[in-house]
Amino acid sequence: MQRRRTGMIAVVSALGMTAVLGGCGLGGDTTDVTLRLVAADYGDSAANSSKKYWAKLVEEYEADHPDVNVEVSVYSWNDIDAKVKEMVEAGKAPDMAQIGAYADYAADGLLYTADDLLSIPVQAGFSSALASAGQVNGVQYGLPFAASTRLLFYNKAHFEEAGLTPPTTWAELAADAAALKAEGVKYPYALPLGSEEAQAETMQWLLSGGGGYTDTVGTYGIDSTENVETFTWLRDELVGEDLTGPVAPGKLNRADAFAAFARGEVGMLNGHPSLMKMAEKKGVKFGMVPMPGVNGESKATMGVADWMLAFKQNGHKEQVGDFLDFVYSEENVLAFSREYDLLPVTNAASEAMSGAAEDRDLKPFLDELPLAELYPVGKTSWAAVSAEVKKRIGSTVEPGGSPSAILGQLQSTATTAESSAAG
């Protein structure tokens, strides 16, 4: 989920970033262990930086575990993946990293498994879809930490002025977009296929067309008939009819599309929970519905998860496991999810959120989670494939663009990347 949080300033926790210390206390006979955690910042200002969440959690944990010190370093999503990679390559892996991907480290044999670390109740308490997404060859290395789904947001004022109801099919979406254009709406449907997060908008549309990045057995199928038909429809029925606004989809980034929605310039777009606060702050009245499909509501929505992983290098399996059992308590999972408008990754926290009045705004997203499909993050090839999608997918909907040719090229990239990873 890192691409949705740009422009943040890298910060380091007040808890510091010091070397691992073991058996070297002031008295000379202590058996203290210091755990290092590198975590991503989900806040958008110093006031709600993730530093504060971790500082409170660590203080509570250390009060009951005087022989364990936990030091947390918090970095922006712009920097954290590169920082962890640098640490690992320097032979100074942290004990834990809370980041956006895990597969490369798992493939290199650097990570503990969920079985190694967690108590049975905690491990069994993860959402089954998210737990499965954290697996490589049936073994779970990625522990889901935060999740999100997507809904179609629409501007209520624009819809009322045009006499529209929210769409449930692609044809209705195109008709609504045409009506919004006639009313002078700047972006009838905002289609962000720019380099920031094109892989997300792409996946949402692929799923709504009955396809996806992979087939039912997990093999890349980017150039499937369904996927080609989806992008052909986008090219001809939305972009070709000038229903996506003044910025070419391949040049429109997700952050800019969200900002335009918050300014009241967008009729419809796919969004995740953080868009709610953005729109509310600007006084934009909005509604949210499931993504339309070809002939009705899409049977699947896109889900995104961020991951907690634990490195073997420092050998603190027991201490790391105990700390993570605490991290994944219902109270802590709920606190984090509520602070940052994200979906809880455990069944207990999800049930609590579903029944709580304070979480009613998140319930539509939570209801979509059982239907969510995630990126193929268990494939070490996914990073390369995602990068190519970001670069190239926008050209499929340009005038004269060829969805079949470009999706075929992306499929070739995926096949090559997968072969290299397997070799």
Coordinates of C-alpha atoms in Angstrom, one line a residue:
M1 CA 0.0 0.0 0.0
Q2 CA 3.0 2.3 -0.1
R3 CA 2.1 4.1 -3.3
R4 CA -0.9 5.7 -1.7
R5 CA 1.3 7.7 0.8
T6 CA 3.6 10.0 -1.1
G7 CA 5.3 13.2 0.0
M8 CA 5.9 12.2 3.6
I9 CA 9.1 13.2 5.3
A10 CA 11.2 10.3 6.6
V11 CA 11.2 10.2 10.3
V12 CA 13.0 8.1 12.8
S13 CA 11.4 7.1 16.1
A14 CA 12.4 8.8 19.2
L15 CA 13.2 5.4 20.5
G16 CA 16.3 5.6 18.3
M17 CA 18.0 3.2 16.0
T18 CA 20.9 1.6 17.8
A19 CA 22.8 -1.6 17.5
V20 CA 21.5 -4.8 18.9
L21 CA 22.7 -5.2 22.5
G22 CA 22.7 -8.5 24.3
G23 CA 24.2 -9.4 27.7
C24 CA 26.0 -6.0 28.1
G25 CA 23.9 -4.1 30.7
L26 CA 25.3 -1.7 33.2
G27 CA 25.6 -4.3 35.9
G28 CA 27.4 -6.8 33.6
D29 CA 25.1 -9.7 34.4
T30 CA 21.9 -8.8 32.7
T31 CA 20.4 -11.0 30.0
D32 CA 18.5 -8.2 28.3
V33 CA 17.7 -8.6 24.6
T34 CA 17.2 -5.6 22.3
L35 CA 14.9 -6.1 19.3
R36 CA 15.0 -3.7 16.3
L37 CA 11.9 -3.1 14.3
V38 CA 11.8 -1.0 11.2
A39 CA 8.3 0.3 10.4
A40 CA 6.5 2.3 7.8
D41 CA 4.9 5.7 8.6
Y42 CA 1.1 5.7 7.9
G43 CA 0.6 9.2 9.1
D44 CA 0.4 12.3 7.0
S45 CA 1.9 14.7 9.6
A46 CA 4.0 14.7 12.8
A47 CA 0.7 14.7 14.8
N48 CA -0.3 11.2 13.7
S49 CA 3.0 9.7 12.7
S50 CA 3.3 6.0 13.3
K51 CA 6.1 6.8 15.8
K52 CA 3.4 7.6 18.4
Y53 CA 1.6 4.3 17.9
W54 CA 4.7 2.3 18.2
A55 CA 6.0 4.3 21.2
K56 CA 2.8 3.6 23.2
L57 CA 2.8 0.0 22.2
V58 CA 6.4 -0.6 23.1
E59 CA 6.1 1.2 26.4
E60 CA 3.2 -1.1 27.4
Y61 CA 5.1 -4.2 26.2
E62 CA 8.4 -3.3 28.0
A63 CA 6.6 -2.6 31.2
D64 CA 5.6 -6.3 31.4
H65 CA 8.9 -7.6 29.8
P66 CA 11.8 -5.9 31.6
D67 CA 14.3 -8.2 30.0
V68 CA 13.4 -7.1 26.4
N69 CA 14.0 -3.7 24.8
V70 CA 12.3 -2.8 21.6
E71 CA 13.8 -0.1 19.4
V72 CA 11.6 1.2 16.5
S73 CA 12.8 3.2 13.5
V74 CA 10.0 4.7 11.4
Y75 CA 10.5 5.7 7.8
S76 CA 8.3 7.1 5.1
W77 CA 7.0 4.7 2.4
N78 CA 9.2 6.5 0.0
D79 CA 12.3 5.3 1.8
I80 CA 11.6 2.2 3.9
D81 CA 11.9 -0.6 1.3
A82 CA 15.3 0.7 0.2
K83 CA 16.4 1.2 3.8
V84 CA 15.6 -2.4 4.8
K85 CA 17.3 -3.7 1.7
E86 CA 20.4 -1.6 2.5
M87 CA 20.4 -3.0 6.1
V88 CA 20.1 -6.6 4.9
E89 CA 22.8 -6.3 2.3
A90 CA 25.1 -4.8 4.8
G91 CA 24.6 -7.8 7.1
K92 CA 22.7 -5.7 9.6
A93 CA 19.1 -7.0 9.2
P94 CA 16.6 -5.8 11.7
D95 CA 14.8 -8.3 13.8
M96 CA 11.5 -7.2 12.3
A97 CA 10.5 -5.1 9.3
Q98 CA 6.9 -3.8 8.6
I99 CA 7.0 -3.1 4.9
G100 CA 5.2 -3.7 1.6
A101 CA 6.7 -7.0 0.4
Y102 CA 8.3 -10.2 1.8
A103 CA 8.8 -12.7 -1.1
D104 CA 12.4 -11.8 -2.0
Y105 CA 13.6 -12.2 1.5
A106 CA 11.7 -15.4 2.0
A107 CA 13.2 -16.8 -1.3
D108 CA 16.6 -16.0 0.1
G109 CA 16.0 -18.0 3.2
L110 CA 16.3 -15.0 5.5
L111 CA 12.9 -15.1 7.3
Y112 CA 11.3 -16.9 10.1
T113 CA 8.0 -18.6 9.3
A114 CA 4.7 -17.8 11.0
D115 CA 5.0 -21.3 12.6
D116 CA 8.4 -20.4 14.0
L117 CA 7.1 -17.3 15.7
L118 CA 3.5 -17.1 16.7
S119 CA 1.3 -18.8 19.2
I120 CA -1.4 -21.0 17.6
P121 CA -4.3 -18.7 18.5
V122 CA -2.6 -15.7 17.0
Q123 CA -1.6 -17.5 13.9
A124 CA -5.1 -19.0 13.4
G125 CA -6.6 -15.6 14.0
F126 CA -5.5 -14.0 10.7
S127 CA -8.0 -13.5 8.0
S128 CA -7.7 -16.6 5.9
A129 CA -7.3 -14.7 2.6
L130 CA -4.6 -12.5 4.0
A131 CA -2.8 -15.4 5.6
S132 CA -2.8 -17.3 2.3
A133 CA -1.4 -14.2 0.5
G134 CA 1.5 -14.3 2.9
Q135 CA 2.6 -17.7 1.8
V136 CA 5.4 -18.9 -0.5
N137 CA 4.9 -22.5 -1.6
G138 CA 2.4 -23.1 1.1
V139 CA 4.5 -21.7 3.9
Q140 CA 3.6 -18.4 5.6
Y141 CA 6.5 -15.9 5.8
G142 CA 4.5 -12.6 5.5
L143 CA 2.4 -11.7 8.5
P144 CA -0.4 -9.4 7.3
F145 CA -0.2 -6.1 9.2
A146 CA -2.7 -3.8 7.6
A147 CA -5.3 -4.2 4.8
S148 CA -7.4 -2.1 2.5
T149 CA -10.1 -2.7 -0.1
R150 CA -11.5 -0.5 -2.9
L151 CA -14.9 0.9 -3.5
L152 CA -16.3 3.2 -6.3
F153 CA -16.6 6.7 -4.8
Y154 CA -19.0 9.1 -6.4
N155 CA -19.8 12.8 -5.8
K156 CA -23.3 13.0 -4.5
A157 CA -23.9 16.7 -5.6
H158 CA -22.8 16.0 -9.2
F159 CA -25.0 12.9 -9.3
E160 CA -28.0 14.7 -7.9
E161 CA -27.6 17.6 -10.4
A162 CA -27.4 15.1 -13.3
G163 CA -30.3 13.0 -11.9
L164 CA -28.1 9.9 -11.7
T165 CA -28.0 6.8 -9.6
P166 CA -24.8 4.9 -8.8
P167 CA -23.8 2.5 -11.6
T168 CA -23.8 -1.3 -11.2
T169 CA -22.6 -2.2 -14.7
W170 CA -19.9 -0.9 -17.0
A171 CA -22.6 0.4 -19.4
E172 CA -24.2 2.3 -16.6
L173 CA -20.8 3.7 -15.5
A174 CA -20.2 5.0 -19.1
A175 CA -23.7 6.5 -19.3
D176 CA -23.3 8.2 -16.0
A177 CA -19.9 9.6 -17.0
A178 CA -21.4 11.0 -20.2
A179 CA -24.1 12.7 -18.2
L180 CA -21.6 14.1 -15.8
K181 CA -19.5 15.4 -18.8
A182 CA -22.7 17.2 -20.1
E183 CA -23.0 18.8 -16.7
G184 CA -19.5 20.2 -17.0
V185 CA -17.8 17.9 -14.5
K186 CA -14.0 18.1 -15.1
Y187 CA -13.3 14.4 -14.6
P188 CA -16.4 12.3 -15.2
Y189 CA -14.5 9.2 -14.3
A190 CA -10.9 9.6 -13.1
L191 CA -8.7 6.8 -14.4
P192 CA -5.3 7.0 -12.8
L193 CA -3.0 4.8 -14.8
G194 CA 0.1 7.0 -14.1
S195 CA 3.2 5.6 -12.7
E196 CA 2.4 6.1 -9.0
E197 CA -0.2 3.3 -8.6
A198 CA -1.2 2.1 -12.0
Q199 CA -1.0 -1.5 -10.9
A200 CA -3.9 -0.9 -8.5
E201 CA -6.3 0.7 -10.9
T202 CA -5.4 -1.9 -13.4
M203 CA -6.1 -4.8 -11.1
Q204 CA -9.5 -3.4 -10.1
W205 CA -10.6 -3.1 -13.7
L206 CA -9.2 -6.6 -14.5
L207 CA -11.1 -8.1 -11.7
S208 CA -14.3 -6.3 -12.6
G209 CA -13.9 -7.8 -16.1
G210 CA -13.6 -11.3 -14.8
G211 CA -9.8 -11.5 -15.2
G212 CA -6.8 -10.6 -13.2
Y213 CA -3.1 -10.7 -13.1
T214 CA -3.1 -14.5 -12.6
D215 CA -5.4 -17.3 -13.4
T216 CA -7.2 -19.7 -11.0
V217 CA -4.0 -21.7 -10.4
G218 CA -1.8 -18.7 -9.8
T219 CA -0.1 -18.6 -13.2
Y220 CA 0.3 -15.2 -14.9
G221 CA -2.5 -14.5 -17.4
I222 CA -2.1 -10.8 -18.1
D223 CA -2.9 -11.1 -21.8
S224 CA -6.1 -13.3 -21.2
T225 CA -9.1 -12.7 -23.4
E226 CA -11.0 -11.1 -20.5
N227 CA -8.1 -8.7 -19.8
V228 CA -7.8 -7.6 -23.4
E229 CA -11.5 -7.0 -23.6
T230 CA -11.4 -4.9 -20.4
F231 CA -8.8 -2.5 -21.7
T232 CA -10.3 -2.4 -25.1
W233 CA -13.6 -1.3 -23.5
L234 CA -11.7 1.4 -21.4
R235 CA -10.0 2.7 -24.5
D236 CA -13.1 2.8 -26.6
E237 CA -16.0 3.6 -24.2
L238 CA -14.4 5.8 -21.6
V239 CA -11.1 7.3 -22.8
G240 CA -12.1 7.4 -26.5
E241 CA -15.4 9.2 -25.6
D242 CA -13.5 11.8 -23.6
L243 CA -15.0 10.8 -20.3
T244 CA -11.8 10.6 -18.2
G245 CA -10.9 14.3 -17.9
P246 CA -8.2 16.6 -19.2
V247 CA -5.2 14.6 -18.1
A248 CA -4.4 11.5 -20.1
P249 CA -4.9 8.4 -17.9
G250 CA -1.2 7.4 -18.4
K251 CA -0.2 10.8 -16.9
L252 CA -2.7 10.8 -14.1
N253 CA -1.4 9.6 -10.7
R254 CA -3.6 8.3 -7.9
A255 CA -2.7 11.1 -5.5
D256 CA -3.7 13.8 -8.1
A257 CA -7.0 12.0 -8.8
F258 CA -7.8 11.8 -5.1
A259 CA -6.9 15.5 -4.7
A260 CA -9.2 16.4 -7.6
F261 CA -12.0 14.4 -6.0
A262 CA -11.5 16.3 -2.8
R263 CA -11.8 19.6 -4.8
G264 CA -15.1 18.4 -6.2
E265 CA -13.8 18.0 -9.8
V266 CA -14.4 14.3 -10.1
G267 CA -17.7 12.4 -10.7
M268 CA -16.4 8.9 -10.0
L269 CA -13.2 7.0 -9.1
N270 CA -12.0 4.0 -7.3
G271 CA -10.8 4.8 -3.8
H272 CA -9.7 3.4 -0.5
P273 CA -10.6 4.5 3.0
S274 CA -8.2 7.4 3.3
L275 CA -10.1 9.2 0.6
M276 CA -13.1 9.6 3.0
K277 CA -11.2 11.9 5.3
M278 CA -9.7 13.9 2.4
A279 CA -13.2 14.5 0.9
E280 CA -14.8 15.2 4.3
K281 CA -12.2 17.9 5.1
K282 CA -13.1 19.7 1.9
G283 CA -16.8 19.4 2.4
V284 CA -17.4 17.0 -0.5
K285 CA -20.5 14.8 -0.1
F286 CA -19.8 11.4 -1.5
G287 CA -21.3 7.9 -1.7
M288 CA -19.5 4.6 -2.1
V289 CA -20.7 1.4 -3.9
P290 CA -19.0 -1.8 -5.0
M291 CA -17.1 -1.6 -8.3
P292 CA -19.4 -2.3 -11.3
G293 CA -18.7 -5.3 -13.4
V294 CA -19.5 -6.1 -17.1
N295 CA -23.0 -7.2 -16.4
G296 CA -23.4 -6.4 -12.7
E297 CA -21.5 -5.8 -9.5
S298 CA -18.0 -7.1 -9.7
K299 CA -17.6 -10.5 -8.2
A300 CA -14.2 -9.5 -6.7
T301 CA -12.5 -6.4 -5.5
M302 CA -8.9 -5.5 -5.1
G303 CA -7.4 -5.9 -1.7
V304 CA -4.0 -4.6 -0.5
A305 CA -2.0 -5.8 2.5
D306 CA 1.2 -4.6 4.1
W307 CA 3.4 -7.1 5.9
M308 CA 5.4 -7.8 9.0
L309 CA 8.4 -10.0 8.5
A310 CA 11.0 -11.3 10.9
F311 CA 14.7 -11.9 10.0
K312 CA 16.6 -14.9 11.3
Q313 CA 20.0 -13.1 11.4
N314 CA 20.0 -12.0 15.1
G315 CA 18.5 -15.3 16.4
H316 CA 15.8 -13.8 18.7
K317 CA 13.1 -16.1 17.6
E318 CA 11.5 -16.5 21.1
Q319 CA 11.5 -12.8 21.9
V320 CA 10.3 -11.7 18.5
G321 CA 7.5 -14.2 18.6
D322 CA 6.3 -13.1 22.0
F323 CA 6.4 -9.4 21.0
L324 CA 4.5 -10.2 17.8
D325 CA 1.8 -12.1 19.8
F326 CA 1.4 -8.8 21.7
V327 CA 1.4 -6.7 18.5
Y328 CA -1.5 -8.8 17.1
S329 CA -3.7 -8.6 20.1
E330 CA -7.2 -7.5 19.3
E331 CA -6.7 -4.2 21.2
N332 CA -3.6 -3.3 19.3
V333 CA -4.8 -4.3 15.9
L334 CA -8.0 -2.2 16.4
A335 CA -6.1 0.8 17.7
F336 CA -3.9 0.8 14.6
S337 CA -6.7 0.2 12.2
R338 CA -8.8 3.0 13.7
E339 CA -6.0 5.5 13.8
Y340 CA -5.2 5.1 10.1
D341 CA -8.5 4.1 8.5
L342 CA -7.3 0.7 7.6
L343 CA -8.9 -2.7 7.9
P344 CA -7.9 -5.1 10.6
V345 CA -6.1 -8.3 9.6
T346 CA -7.4 -10.5 12.4
N347 CA -10.9 -12.1 12.6
A348 CA -11.4 -10.9 16.2
A349 CA -10.6 -7.3 15.4
S350 CA -12.7 -7.5 12.2
E351 CA -15.7 -8.8 14.2
A352 CA -15.3 -6.0 16.8
M353 CA -15.1 -3.3 14.1
S354 CA -18.1 -4.7 12.2
G355 CA -20.3 -4.2 15.3
A356 CA -18.9 -0.9 16.5
A357 CA -20.8 2.3 15.8
E358 CA -17.5 4.3 15.7
D359 CA -16.4 2.2 12.7
R360 CA -19.5 2.4 10.6
D361 CA -17.6 4.4 7.9
L362 CA -15.2 1.6 7.4
K363 CA -17.8 -1.2 7.3
P364 CA -18.4 -1.0 3.5
F365 CA -14.7 -1.7 3.0
L366 CA -14.7 -4.4 5.6
D367 CA -17.6 -6.1 3.9
E368 CA -15.6 -6.3 0.7
L369 CA -12.6 -8.0 2.4
P370 CA -13.9 -11.6 2.1
L371 CA -14.2 -10.9 -1.7
A372 CA -10.9 -9.3 -2.1
E373 CA -8.1 -10.6 -4.2
L374 CA -4.5 -9.4 -3.6
Y375 CA -1.6 -8.8 -5.8
P376 CA 0.5 -12.0 -6.4
V377 CA 2.9 -10.8 -3.7
G378 CA 4.0 -14.4 -3.0
K379 CA 5.9 -14.3 -6.3
T380 CA 9.4 -12.9 -6.3
S381 CA 8.7 -11.9 -9.9
W382 CA 5.9 -9.5 -8.9
A383 CA 8.0 -6.5 -8.2
A384 CA 9.4 -6.6 -11.7
V385 CA 6.0 -7.2 -13.2
S386 CA 4.4 -4.4 -11.2
A387 CA 7.1 -1.9 -12.3
E388 CA 6.4 -2.7 -15.9
V389 CA 2.7 -2.4 -15.5
K390 CA 3.3 1.1 -14.0
K391 CA 5.4 2.1 -17.0
R392 CA 3.3 0.7 -19.8
I393 CA -0.4 0.1 -19.0
G394 CA -1.4 3.7 -19.6
S395 CA -0.5 3.4 -23.3
T396 CA -3.2 0.7 -23.8
V397 CA -6.0 3.3 -23.6
E398 CA -4.3 6.0 -25.7
P399 CA -5.8 6.7 -29.2
G400 CA -4.6 3.9 -31.4
G401 CA -3.3 2.0 -28.4
S402 CA -3.3 -1.8 -28.7
P403 CA -4.4 -3.6 -25.5
S404 CA -3.6 -7.0 -27.0
A405 CA -0.1 -6.0 -27.9
I406 CA 0.8 -4.3 -24.7
L407 CA -0.8 -6.9 -22.4
G408 CA 1.1 -9.5 -24.5
Q409 CA 4.3 -7.7 -23.8
L410 CA 3.6 -7.5 -20.1
Q411 CA 2.8 -11.2 -20.1
S412 CA 6.1 -11.9 -21.8
T413 CA 7.8 -9.8 -19.1
A414 CA 6.0 -11.7 -16.4
T415 CA 6.9 -15.1 -17.8
T416 CA 10.5 -14.2 -18.1
A417 CA 10.6 -12.8 -14.6
E418 CA 8.9 -15.8 -13.2
S419 CA 11.4 -18.1 -15.0
S420 CA 14.3 -16.2 -13.6
A421 CA 12.9 -16.3 -10.1
A422 CA 12.4 -20.0 -10.4
G423 CA 15.9 -20.5 -11.7

